[in-house]
PDB file of C-alpha atoms in Angstrom:
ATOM      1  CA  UNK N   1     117.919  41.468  37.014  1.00 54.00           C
ATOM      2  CA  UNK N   2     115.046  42.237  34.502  1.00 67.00           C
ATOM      3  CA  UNK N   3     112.294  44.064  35.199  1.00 78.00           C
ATOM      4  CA  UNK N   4     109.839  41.805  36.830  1.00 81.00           C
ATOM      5  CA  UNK N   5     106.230  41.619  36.161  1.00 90.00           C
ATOM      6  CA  UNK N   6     104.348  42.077  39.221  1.00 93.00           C
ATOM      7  CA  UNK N   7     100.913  40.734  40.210  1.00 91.00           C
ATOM      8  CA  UNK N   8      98.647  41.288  43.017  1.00 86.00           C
ATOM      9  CA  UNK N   9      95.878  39.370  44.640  1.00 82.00           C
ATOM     10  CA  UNK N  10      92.733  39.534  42.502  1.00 78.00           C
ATOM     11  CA  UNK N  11      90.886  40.150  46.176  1.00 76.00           C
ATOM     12  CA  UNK N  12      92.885  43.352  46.438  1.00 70.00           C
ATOM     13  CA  UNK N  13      90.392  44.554  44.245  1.00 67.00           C
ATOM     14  CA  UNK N  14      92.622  47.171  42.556  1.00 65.00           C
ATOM     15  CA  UNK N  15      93.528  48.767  45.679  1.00 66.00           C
ATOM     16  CA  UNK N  16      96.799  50.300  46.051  1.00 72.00           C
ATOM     17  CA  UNK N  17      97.693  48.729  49.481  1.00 80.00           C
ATOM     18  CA  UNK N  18      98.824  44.705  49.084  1.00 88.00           C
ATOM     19  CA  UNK N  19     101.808  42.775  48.456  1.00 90.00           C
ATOM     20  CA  UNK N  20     102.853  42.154  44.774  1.00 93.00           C
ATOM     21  CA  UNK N  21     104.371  39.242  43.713  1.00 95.00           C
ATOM     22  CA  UNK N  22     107.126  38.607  40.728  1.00 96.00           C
ATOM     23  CA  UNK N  23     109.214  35.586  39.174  1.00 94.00           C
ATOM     24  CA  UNK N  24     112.976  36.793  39.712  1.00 91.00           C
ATOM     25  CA  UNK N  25     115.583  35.923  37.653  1.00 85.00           C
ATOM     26  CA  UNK N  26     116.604  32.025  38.265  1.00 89.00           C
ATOM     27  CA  UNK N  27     114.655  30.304  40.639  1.00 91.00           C
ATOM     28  CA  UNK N  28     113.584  33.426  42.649  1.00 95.00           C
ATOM     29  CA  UNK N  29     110.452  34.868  43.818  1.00 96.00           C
ATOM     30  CA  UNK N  30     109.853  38.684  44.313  1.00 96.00           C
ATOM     31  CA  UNK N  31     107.948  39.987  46.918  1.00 96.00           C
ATOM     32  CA  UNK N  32     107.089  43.960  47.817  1.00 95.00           C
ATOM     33  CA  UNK N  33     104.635  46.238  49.154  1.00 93.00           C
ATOM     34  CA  UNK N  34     102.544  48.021  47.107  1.00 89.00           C
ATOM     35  CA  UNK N  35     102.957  51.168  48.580  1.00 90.00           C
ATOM     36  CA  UNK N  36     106.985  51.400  48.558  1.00 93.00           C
ATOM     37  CA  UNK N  37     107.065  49.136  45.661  1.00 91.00           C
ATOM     38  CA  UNK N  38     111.292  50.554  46.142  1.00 94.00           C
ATOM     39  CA  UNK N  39     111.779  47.965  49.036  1.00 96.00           C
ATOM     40  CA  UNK N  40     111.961  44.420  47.490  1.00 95.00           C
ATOM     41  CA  UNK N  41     112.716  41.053  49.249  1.00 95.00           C
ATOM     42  CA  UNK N  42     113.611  38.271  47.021  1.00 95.00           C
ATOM     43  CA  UNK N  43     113.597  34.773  48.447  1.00 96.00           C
ATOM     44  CA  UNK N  44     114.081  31.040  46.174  1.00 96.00           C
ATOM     45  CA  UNK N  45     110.435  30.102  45.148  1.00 95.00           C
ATOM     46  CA  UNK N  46     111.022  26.772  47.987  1.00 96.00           C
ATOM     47  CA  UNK N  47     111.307  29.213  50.541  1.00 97.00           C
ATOM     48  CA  UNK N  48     108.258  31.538  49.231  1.00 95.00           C
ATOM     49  CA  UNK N  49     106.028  28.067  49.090  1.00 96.00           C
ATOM     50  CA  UNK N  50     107.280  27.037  52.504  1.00 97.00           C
ATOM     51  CA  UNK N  51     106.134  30.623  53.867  1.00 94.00           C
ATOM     52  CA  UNK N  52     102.528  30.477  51.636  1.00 93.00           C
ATOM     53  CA  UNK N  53     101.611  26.891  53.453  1.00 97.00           C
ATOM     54  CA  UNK N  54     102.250  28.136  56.746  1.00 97.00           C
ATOM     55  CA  UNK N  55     100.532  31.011  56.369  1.00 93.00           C
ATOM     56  CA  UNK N  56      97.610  29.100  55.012  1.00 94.00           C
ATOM     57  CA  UNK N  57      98.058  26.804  57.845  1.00 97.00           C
ATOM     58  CA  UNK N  58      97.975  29.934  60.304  1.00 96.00           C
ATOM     59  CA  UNK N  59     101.406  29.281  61.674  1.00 96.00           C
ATOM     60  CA  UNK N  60     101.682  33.026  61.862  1.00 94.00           C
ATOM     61  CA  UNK N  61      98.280  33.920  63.415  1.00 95.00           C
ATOM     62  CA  UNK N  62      99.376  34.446  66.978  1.00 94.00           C
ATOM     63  CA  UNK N  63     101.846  37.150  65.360  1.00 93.00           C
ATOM     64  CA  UNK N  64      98.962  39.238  64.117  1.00 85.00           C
ATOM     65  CA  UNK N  65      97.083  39.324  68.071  1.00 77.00           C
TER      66      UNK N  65
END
């Protein structure tokens, strides 16, 4: 795998603490936190747009009480 290109939020504002974001090779998405940026889960971008809606829908708030 090349070395991805990662981006974080712009509302992170340039903190050091927030997940990062990178195409993977083929049709993958790259996902790590910022802090063990060592640790990476990579996922097929379906998958990674399936878990952004549901998250924007809340589906995972009652995990965060």
């Amino acid at each position: 795998m090349s070395e991805p290109s990662w981006q974080k939020p712009s509302f992170s504002g340039g903190g050091d603490n927030c997940v990062e974001v990178a195409a993977a090779d083929g049709d993958g998405t790259a996902v790590r936190e910022s802090t063990d940026p060592g640790r990476v889960l990579t996922t097929d971008r379906a998958a990674f747009r399936a878990l952004l809606r549901g998250a924007g829908a809340g589906a995972f708030d009652r995990l965060a009480r």
